PDB file of C-alpha atoms and ligand atoms in Angstrom:
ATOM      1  CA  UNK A  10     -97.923 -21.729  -2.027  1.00  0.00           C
ATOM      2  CA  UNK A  11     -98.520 -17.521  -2.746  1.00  0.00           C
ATOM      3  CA  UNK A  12    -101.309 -16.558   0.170  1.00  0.00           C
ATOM      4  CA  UNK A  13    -104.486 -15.283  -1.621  1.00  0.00           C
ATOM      5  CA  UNK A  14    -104.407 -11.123  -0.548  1.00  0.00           C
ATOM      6  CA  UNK A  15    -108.180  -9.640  -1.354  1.00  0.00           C
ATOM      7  CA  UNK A  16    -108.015  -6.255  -0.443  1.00  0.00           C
ATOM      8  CA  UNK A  17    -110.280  -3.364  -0.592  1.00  0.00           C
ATOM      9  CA  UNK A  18    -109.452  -0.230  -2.013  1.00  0.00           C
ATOM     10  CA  UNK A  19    -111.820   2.416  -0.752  1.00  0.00           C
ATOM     11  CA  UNK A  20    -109.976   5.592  -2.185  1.00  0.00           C
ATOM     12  CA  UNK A  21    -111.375   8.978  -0.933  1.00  0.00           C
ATOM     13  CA  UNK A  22    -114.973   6.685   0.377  1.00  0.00           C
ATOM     14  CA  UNK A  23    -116.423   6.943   4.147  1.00  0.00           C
ATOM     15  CA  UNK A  24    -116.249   9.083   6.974  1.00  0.00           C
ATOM     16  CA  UNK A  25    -114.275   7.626  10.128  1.00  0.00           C
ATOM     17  CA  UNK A  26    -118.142   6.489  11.597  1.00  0.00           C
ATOM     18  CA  UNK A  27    -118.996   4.972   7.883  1.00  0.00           C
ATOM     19  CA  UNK A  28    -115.432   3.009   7.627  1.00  0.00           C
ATOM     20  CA  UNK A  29    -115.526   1.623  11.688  1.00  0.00           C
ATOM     21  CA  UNK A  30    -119.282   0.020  10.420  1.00  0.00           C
ATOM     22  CA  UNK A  31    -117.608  -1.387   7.169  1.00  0.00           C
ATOM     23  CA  UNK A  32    -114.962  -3.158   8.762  1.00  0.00           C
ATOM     24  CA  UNK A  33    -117.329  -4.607  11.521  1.00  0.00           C
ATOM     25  CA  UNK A  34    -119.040  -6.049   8.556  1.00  0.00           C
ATOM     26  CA  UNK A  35    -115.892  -7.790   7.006  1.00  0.00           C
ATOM     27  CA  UNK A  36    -115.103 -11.483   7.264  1.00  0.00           C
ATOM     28  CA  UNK A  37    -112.023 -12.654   8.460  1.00  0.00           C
ATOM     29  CA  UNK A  38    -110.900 -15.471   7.069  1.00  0.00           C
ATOM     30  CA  UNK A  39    -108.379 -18.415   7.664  1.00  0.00           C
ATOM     31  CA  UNK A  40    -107.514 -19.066   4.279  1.00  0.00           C
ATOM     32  CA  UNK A  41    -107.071 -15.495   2.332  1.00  0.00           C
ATOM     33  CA  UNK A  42    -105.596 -12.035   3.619  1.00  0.00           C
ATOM     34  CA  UNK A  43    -107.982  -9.902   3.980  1.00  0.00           C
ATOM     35  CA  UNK A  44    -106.608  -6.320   3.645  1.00  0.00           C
ATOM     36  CA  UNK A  45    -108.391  -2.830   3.489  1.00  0.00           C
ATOM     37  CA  UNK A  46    -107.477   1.113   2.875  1.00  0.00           C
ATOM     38  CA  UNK A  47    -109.650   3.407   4.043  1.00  0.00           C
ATOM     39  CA  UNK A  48    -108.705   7.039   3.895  1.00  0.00           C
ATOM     40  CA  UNK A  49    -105.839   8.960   6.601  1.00  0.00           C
ATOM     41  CA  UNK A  50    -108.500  10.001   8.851  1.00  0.00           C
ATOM     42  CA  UNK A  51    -110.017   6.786   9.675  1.00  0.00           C
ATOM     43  CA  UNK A  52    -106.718   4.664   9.476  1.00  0.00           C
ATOM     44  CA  UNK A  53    -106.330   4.724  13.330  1.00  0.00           C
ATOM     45  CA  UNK A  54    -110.037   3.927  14.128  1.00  0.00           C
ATOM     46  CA  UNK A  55    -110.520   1.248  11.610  1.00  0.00           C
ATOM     47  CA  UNK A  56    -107.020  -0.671  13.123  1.00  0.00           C
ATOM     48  CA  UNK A  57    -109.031  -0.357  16.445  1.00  0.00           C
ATOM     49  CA  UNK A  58    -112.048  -1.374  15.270  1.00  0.00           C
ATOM     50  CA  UNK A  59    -111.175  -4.721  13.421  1.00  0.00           C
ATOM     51  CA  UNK A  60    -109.787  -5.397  17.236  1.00  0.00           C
ATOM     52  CA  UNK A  61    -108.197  -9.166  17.112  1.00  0.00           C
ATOM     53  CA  UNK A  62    -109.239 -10.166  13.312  1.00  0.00           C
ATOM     54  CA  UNK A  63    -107.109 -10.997  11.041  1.00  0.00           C
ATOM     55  CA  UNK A  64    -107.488  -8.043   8.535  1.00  0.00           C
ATOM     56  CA  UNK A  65    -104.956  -5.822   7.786  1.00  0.00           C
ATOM     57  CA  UNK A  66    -104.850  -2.504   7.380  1.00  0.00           C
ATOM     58  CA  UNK A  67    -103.333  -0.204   4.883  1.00  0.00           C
ATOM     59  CA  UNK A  68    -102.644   3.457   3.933  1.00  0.00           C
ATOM     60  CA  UNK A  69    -103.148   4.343   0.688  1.00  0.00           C
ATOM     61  CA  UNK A  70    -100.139   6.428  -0.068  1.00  0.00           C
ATOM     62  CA  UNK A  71     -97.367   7.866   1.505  1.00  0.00           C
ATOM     63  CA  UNK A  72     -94.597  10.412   1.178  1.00  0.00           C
ATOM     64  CA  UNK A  73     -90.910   9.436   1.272  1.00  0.00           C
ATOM     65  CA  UNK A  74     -89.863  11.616   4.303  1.00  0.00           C
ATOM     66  CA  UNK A  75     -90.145  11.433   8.101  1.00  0.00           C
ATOM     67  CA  UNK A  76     -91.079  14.366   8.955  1.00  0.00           C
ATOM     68  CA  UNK A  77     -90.632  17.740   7.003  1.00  0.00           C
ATOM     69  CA  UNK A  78     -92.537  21.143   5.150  1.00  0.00           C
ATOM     70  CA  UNK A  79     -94.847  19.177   2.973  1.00  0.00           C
ATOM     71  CA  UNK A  80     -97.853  20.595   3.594  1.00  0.00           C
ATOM     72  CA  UNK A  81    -101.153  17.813   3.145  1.00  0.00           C
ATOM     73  CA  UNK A  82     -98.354  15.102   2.972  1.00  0.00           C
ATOM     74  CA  UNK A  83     -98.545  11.892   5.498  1.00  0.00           C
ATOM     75  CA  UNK A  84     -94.963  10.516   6.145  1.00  0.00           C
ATOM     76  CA  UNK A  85     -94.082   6.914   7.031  1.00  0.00           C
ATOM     77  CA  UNK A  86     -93.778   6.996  10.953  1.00  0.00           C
ATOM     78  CA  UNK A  87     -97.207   8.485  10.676  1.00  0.00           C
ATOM     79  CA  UNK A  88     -98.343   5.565   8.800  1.00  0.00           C
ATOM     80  CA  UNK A  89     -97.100   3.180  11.422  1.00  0.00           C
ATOM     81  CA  UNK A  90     -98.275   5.045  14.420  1.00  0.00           C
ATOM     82  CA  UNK A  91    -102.148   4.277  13.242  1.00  0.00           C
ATOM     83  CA  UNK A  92    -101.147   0.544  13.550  1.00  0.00           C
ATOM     84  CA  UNK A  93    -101.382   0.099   9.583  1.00  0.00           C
ATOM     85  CA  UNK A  94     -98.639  -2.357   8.481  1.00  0.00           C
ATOM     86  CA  UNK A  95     -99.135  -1.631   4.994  1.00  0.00           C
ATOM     87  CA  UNK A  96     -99.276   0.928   2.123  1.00  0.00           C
ATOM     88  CA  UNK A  97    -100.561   1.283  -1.253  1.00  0.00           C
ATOM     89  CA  UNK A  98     -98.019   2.716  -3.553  1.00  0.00           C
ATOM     90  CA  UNK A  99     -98.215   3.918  -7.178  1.00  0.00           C
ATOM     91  CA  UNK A 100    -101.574   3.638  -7.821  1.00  0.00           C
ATOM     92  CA  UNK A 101    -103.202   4.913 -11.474  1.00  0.00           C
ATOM     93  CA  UNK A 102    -104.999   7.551  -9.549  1.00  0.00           C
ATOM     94  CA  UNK A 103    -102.278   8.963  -7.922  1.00  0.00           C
ATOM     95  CA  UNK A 104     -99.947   8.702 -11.298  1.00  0.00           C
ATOM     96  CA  UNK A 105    -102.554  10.158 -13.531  1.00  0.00           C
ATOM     97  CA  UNK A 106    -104.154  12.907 -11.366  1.00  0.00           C
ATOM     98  CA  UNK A 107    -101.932  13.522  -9.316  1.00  0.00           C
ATOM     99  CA  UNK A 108     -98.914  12.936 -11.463  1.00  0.00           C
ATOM    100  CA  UNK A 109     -96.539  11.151  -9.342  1.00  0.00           C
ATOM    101  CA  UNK A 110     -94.293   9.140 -11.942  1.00  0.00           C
ATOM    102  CA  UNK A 111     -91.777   6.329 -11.607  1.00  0.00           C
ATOM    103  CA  UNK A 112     -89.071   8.188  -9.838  1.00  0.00           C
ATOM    104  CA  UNK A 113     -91.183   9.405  -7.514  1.00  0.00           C
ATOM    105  CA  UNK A 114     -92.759   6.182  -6.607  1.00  0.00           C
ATOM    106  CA  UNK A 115     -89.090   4.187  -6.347  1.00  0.00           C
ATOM    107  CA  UNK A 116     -88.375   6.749  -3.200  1.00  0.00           C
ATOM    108  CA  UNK A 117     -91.747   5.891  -1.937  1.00  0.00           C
ATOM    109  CA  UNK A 118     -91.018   2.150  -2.029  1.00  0.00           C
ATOM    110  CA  UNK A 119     -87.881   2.441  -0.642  1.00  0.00           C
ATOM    111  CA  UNK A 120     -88.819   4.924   2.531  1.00  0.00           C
ATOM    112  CA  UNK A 121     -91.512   2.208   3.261  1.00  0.00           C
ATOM    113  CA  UNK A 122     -90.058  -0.733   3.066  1.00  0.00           C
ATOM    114  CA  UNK A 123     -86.434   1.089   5.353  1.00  0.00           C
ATOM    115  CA  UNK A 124     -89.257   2.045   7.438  1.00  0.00           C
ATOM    116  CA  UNK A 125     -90.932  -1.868   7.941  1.00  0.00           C
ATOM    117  CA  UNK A 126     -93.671  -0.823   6.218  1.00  0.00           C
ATOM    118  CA  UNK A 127     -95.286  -3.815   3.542  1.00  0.00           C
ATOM    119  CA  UNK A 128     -95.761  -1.903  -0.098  1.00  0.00           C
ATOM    120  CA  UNK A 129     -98.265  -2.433  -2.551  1.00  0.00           C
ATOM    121  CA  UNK A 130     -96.915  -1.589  -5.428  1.00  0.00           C
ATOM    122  CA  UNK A 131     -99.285  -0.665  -8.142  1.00  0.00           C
ATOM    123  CA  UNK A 132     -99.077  -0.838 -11.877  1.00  0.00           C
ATOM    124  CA  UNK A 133    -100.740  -1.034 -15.347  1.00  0.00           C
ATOM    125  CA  UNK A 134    -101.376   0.255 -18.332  1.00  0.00           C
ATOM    126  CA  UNK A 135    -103.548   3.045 -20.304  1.00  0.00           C
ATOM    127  CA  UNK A 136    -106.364   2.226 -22.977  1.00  0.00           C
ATOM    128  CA  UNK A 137    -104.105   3.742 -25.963  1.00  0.00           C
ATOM    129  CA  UNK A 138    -101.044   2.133 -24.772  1.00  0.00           C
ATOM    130  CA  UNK A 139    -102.986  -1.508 -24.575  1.00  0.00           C
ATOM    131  CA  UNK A 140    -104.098  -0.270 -28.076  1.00  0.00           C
ATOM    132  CA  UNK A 141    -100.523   0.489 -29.658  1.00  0.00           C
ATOM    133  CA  UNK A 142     -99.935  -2.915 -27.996  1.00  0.00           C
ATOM    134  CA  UNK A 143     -97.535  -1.442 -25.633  1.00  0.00           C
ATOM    135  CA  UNK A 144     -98.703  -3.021 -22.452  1.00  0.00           C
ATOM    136  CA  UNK A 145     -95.943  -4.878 -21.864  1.00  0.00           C
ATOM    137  CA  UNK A 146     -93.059  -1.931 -22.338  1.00  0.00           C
ATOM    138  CA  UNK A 147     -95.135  -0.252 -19.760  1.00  0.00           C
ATOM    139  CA  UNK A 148     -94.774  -3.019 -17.346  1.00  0.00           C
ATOM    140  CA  UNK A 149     -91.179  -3.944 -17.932  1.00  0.00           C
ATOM    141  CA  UNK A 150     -90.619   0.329 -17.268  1.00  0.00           C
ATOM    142  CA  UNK A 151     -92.961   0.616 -14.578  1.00  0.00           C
ATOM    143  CA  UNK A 152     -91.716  -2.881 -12.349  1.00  0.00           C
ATOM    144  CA  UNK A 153     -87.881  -1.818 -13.524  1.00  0.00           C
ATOM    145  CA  UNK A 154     -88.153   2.055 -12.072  1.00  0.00           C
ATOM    146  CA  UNK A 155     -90.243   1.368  -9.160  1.00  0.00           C
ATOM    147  CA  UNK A 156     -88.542  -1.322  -7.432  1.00  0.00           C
ATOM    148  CA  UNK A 157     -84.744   0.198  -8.299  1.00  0.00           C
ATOM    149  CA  UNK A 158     -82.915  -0.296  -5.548  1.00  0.00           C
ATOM    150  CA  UNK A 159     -84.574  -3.120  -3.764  1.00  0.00           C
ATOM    151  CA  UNK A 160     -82.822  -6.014  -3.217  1.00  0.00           C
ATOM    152  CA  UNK A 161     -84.443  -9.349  -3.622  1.00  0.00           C
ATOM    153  CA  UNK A 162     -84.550 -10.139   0.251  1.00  0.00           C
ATOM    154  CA  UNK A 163     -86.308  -6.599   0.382  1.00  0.00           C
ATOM    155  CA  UNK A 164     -89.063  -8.255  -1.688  1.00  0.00           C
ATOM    156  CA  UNK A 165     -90.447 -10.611   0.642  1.00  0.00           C
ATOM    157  CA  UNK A 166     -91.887  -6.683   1.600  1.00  0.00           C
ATOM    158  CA  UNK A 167     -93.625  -6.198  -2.012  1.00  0.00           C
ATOM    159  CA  UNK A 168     -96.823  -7.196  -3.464  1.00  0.00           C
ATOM    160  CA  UNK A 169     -97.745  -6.076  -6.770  1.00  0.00           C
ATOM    161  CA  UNK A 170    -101.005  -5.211  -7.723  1.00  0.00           C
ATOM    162  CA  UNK A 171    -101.477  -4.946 -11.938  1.00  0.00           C
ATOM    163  CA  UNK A 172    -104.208  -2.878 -12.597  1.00  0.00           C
ATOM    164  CA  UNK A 173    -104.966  -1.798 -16.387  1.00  0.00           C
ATOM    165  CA  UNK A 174    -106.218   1.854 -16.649  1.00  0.00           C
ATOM    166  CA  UNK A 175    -108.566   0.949 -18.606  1.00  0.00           C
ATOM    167  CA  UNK A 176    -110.707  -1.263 -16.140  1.00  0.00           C
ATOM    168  CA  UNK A 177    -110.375   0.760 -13.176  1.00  0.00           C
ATOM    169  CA  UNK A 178    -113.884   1.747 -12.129  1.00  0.00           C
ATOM    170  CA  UNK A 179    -115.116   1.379 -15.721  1.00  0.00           C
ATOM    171  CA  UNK A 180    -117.040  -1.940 -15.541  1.00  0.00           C
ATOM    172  CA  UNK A 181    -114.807  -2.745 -18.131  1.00  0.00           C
ATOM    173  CA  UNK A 182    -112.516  -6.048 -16.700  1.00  0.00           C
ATOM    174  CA  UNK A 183    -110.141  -7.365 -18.200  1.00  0.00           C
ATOM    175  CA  UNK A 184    -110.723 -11.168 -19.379  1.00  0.00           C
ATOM    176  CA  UNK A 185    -109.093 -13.977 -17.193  1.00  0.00           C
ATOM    177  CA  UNK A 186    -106.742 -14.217 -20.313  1.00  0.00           C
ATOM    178  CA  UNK A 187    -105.891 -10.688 -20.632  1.00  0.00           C
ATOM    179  CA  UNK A 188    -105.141 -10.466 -17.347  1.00  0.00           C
ATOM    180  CA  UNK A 189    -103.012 -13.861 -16.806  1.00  0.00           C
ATOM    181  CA  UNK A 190    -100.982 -13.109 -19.541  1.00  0.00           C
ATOM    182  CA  UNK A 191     -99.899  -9.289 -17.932  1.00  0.00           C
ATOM    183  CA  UNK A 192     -99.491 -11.454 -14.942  1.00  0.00           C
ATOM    184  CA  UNK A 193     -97.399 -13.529 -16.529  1.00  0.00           C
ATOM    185  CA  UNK A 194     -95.290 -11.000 -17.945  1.00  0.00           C
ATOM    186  CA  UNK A 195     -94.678  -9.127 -14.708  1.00  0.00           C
ATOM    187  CA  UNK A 196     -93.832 -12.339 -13.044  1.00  0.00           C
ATOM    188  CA  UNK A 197     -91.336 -13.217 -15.970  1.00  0.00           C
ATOM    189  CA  UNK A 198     -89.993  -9.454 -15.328  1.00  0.00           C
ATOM    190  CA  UNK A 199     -89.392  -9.706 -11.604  1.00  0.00           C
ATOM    191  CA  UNK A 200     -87.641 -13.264 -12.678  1.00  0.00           C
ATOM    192  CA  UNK A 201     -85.095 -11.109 -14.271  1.00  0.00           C
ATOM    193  CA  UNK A 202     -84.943  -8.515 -11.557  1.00  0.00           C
ATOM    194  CA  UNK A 203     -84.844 -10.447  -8.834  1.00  0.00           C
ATOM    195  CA  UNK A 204     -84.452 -14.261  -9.481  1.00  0.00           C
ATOM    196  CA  UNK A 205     -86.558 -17.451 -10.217  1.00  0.00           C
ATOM    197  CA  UNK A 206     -87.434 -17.655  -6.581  1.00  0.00           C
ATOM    198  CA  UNK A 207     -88.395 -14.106  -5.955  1.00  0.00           C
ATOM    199  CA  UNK A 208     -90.301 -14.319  -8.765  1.00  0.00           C
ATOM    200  CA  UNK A 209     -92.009 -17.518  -7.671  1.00  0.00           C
ATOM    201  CA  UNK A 210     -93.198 -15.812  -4.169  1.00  0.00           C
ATOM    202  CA  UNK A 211     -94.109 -12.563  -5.321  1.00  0.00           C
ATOM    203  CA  UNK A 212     -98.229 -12.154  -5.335  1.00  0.00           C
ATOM    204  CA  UNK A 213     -99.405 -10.114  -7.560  1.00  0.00           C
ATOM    205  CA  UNK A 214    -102.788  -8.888  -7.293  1.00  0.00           C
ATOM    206  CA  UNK A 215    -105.851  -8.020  -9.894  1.00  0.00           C
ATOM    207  CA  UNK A 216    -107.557  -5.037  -9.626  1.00  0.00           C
ATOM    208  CA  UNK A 217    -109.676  -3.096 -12.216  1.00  0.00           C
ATOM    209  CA  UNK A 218    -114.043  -3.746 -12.006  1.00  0.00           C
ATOM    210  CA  UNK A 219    -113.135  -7.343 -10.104  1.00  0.00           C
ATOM    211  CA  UNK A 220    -117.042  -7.966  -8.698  1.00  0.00           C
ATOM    212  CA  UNK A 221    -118.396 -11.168  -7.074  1.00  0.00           C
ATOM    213  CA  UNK A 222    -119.871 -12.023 -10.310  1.00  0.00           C
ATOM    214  CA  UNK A 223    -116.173 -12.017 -12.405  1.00  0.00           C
ATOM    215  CA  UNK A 224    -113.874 -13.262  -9.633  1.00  0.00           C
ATOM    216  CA  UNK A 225    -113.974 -16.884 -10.047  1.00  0.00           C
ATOM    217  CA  UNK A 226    -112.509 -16.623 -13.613  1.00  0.00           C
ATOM    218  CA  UNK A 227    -109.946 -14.380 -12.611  1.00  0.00           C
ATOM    219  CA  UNK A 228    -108.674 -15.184  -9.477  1.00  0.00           C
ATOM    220  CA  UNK A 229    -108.424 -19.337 -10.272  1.00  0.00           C
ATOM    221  CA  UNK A 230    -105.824 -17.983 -13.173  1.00  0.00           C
ATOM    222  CA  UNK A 231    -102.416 -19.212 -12.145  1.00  0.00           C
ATOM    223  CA  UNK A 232    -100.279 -16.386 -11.722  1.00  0.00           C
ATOM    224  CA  UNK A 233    -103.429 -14.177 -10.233  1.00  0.00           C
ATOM    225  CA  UNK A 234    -102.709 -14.266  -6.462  1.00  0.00           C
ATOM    226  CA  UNK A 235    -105.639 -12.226  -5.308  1.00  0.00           C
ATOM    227  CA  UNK A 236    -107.032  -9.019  -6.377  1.00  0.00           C
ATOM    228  CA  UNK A 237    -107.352  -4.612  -5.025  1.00  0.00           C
ATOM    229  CA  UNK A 238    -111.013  -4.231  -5.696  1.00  0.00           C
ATOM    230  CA  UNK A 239    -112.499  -0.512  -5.775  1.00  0.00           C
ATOM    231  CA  UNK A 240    -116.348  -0.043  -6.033  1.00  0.00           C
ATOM    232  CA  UNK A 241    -117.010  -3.532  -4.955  1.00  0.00           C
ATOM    233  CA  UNK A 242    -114.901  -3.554  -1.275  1.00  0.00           C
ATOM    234  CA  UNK A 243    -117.360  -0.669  -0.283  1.00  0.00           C
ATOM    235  CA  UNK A 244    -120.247  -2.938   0.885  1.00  0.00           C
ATOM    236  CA  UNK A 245    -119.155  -5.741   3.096  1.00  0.00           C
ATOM    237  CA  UNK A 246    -121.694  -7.938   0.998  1.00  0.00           C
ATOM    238  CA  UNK A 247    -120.012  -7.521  -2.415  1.00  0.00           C
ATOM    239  CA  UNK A 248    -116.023  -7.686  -0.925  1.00  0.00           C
ATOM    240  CA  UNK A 249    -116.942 -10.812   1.591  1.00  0.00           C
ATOM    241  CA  UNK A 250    -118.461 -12.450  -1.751  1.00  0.00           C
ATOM    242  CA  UNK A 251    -115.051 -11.698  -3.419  1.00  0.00           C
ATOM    243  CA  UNK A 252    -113.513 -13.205  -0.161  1.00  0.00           C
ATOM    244  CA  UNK A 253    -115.794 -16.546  -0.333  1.00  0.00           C
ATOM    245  CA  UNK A 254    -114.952 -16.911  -3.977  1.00  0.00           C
ATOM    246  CA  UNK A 255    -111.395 -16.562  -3.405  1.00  0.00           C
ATOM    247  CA  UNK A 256    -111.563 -19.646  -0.054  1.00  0.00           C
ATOM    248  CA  UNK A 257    -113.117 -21.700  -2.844  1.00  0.00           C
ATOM    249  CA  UNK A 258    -109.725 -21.937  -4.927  1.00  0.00           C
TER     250      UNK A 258
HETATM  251  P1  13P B 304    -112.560  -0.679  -9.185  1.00  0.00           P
HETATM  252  O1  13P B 304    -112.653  -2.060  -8.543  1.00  0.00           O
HETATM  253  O2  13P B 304    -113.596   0.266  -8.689  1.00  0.00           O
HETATM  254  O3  13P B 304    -112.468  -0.781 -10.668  1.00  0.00           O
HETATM  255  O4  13P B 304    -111.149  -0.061  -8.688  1.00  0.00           O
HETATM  256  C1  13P B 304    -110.016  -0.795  -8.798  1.00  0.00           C
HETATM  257  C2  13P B 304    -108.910  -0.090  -8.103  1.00  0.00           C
HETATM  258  O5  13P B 304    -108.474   0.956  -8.543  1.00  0.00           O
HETATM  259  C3  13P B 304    -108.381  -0.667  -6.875  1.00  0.00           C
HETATM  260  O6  13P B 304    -107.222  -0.032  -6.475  1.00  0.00           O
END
């Protein structure tokens, strides 16, 4: 009943001319969303240049404010006026280097979602913390302070996307077991926040070295509802293989 999302994460990859020839390449499909985020500058060209398939389109952040002195900053109107319908929130990149923490991500959620915006809300754990078994605190505190102040109609707007540190871009993925039983745990979570049938409705995404070869194992786990895939969404090839194995669920 949750719609398979596979969605590309191509982080600070392509020029505007590179990103308009990846999209070309992408598959639209009937059964999964397709979704991709290419960088600010080629936001507007790539919504063009999918023209009438279904793939949507996201930024991937976002600041909290309309309009304002934030110097490098893209606000949420902005966002909108490229004809992307969705944004990437809270991901490990932007926590770790960039240091935005929980607080800071909560007004992000909220200005997007007030704004129409659909979020993607990011989370996961470090290698020590998954090491002093503390994976789960960091969900419950991550899920708890990011999504304060959203009501449960609100998250009809919210897709989460559990990605563990530790696997992002490291070839290191987690097993289909690790990462169903994080899933699980975030679903139980939003149960609590939200209600049984939030909870039930809510996808929540994989991301973290998911490849063609490793996606059958982890997307046919039962609360995996599709996965944000790095490296492999930069070559059509690899992300419409990720796309085919996800239609064969
Ligand atoms: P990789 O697929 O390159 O590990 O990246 C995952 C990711 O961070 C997607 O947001």
């Amino acid at each position: 009943m949750r719609k398979i999302m596979i969605a590309g994460n191509w982080k600070m990859n392509k020029t505007i001319a590179e990103s308009i020839e990846l999209v070309k390449g992408i598959k639209e499909s009937g059964k999964v969303q397709v979704l991709v985020a290419p960088v600010f500058t080629a936001l507007s060209a790539v919504c063009e240049a999918r023209g009438d398939r279904k793939i949507c389109v996201a930024a991937q952040n976002m600041h909290y404010e309309e309009s304002g002195a934030f110097t490098g900053e893209i606000s949420p109107l902005m966002v909108k006026d490229t004809g992307a319908k969705h944004v990437i929130l809270g991901h490990s990149e932007r926590r770790h280097i960039f240091k935005e923490d929980d607080a800071l991500i909560k007004e992000k959620v909220l200005s997007a979602i007030a704004h129409g915006l659909k979020v993607i809300l990011c989370i996961g754990e470090q290698l020590e913390e998954r090491e002093a078994e503390k994976t789960n605190e960091v969900l419950d505190v991550q899920l708890t302070e990011g999504l304060k102040g959203i009501t449960p109609d609100q998250m009809e707007d919210v897709i989460i996307a559990y990605e563990p540190v530790w696997a992002i871009g490291t070839g290191k993925v987690a097993t289909p077991e690790q990462a169903q039983e994080a899933h699980a745990f975030c679903r139980r979570k939003i149960a609590e926040l939200f209600g049984e049938d939030v909870a039930e409705k809510v996808r929540i995404l994989y991301g973290g070295s998911l490849k063609p070869d490793n996606a059958d194992g982890l997307l046919s786990q039962k609360d995996i509802d599709g996965g944000l895939i790095g490296g492999a969404s930069l070559k059509a090839d690899s992300f419409n293989a990720i796309i085919d194995a996800a239609e064969r669920l």
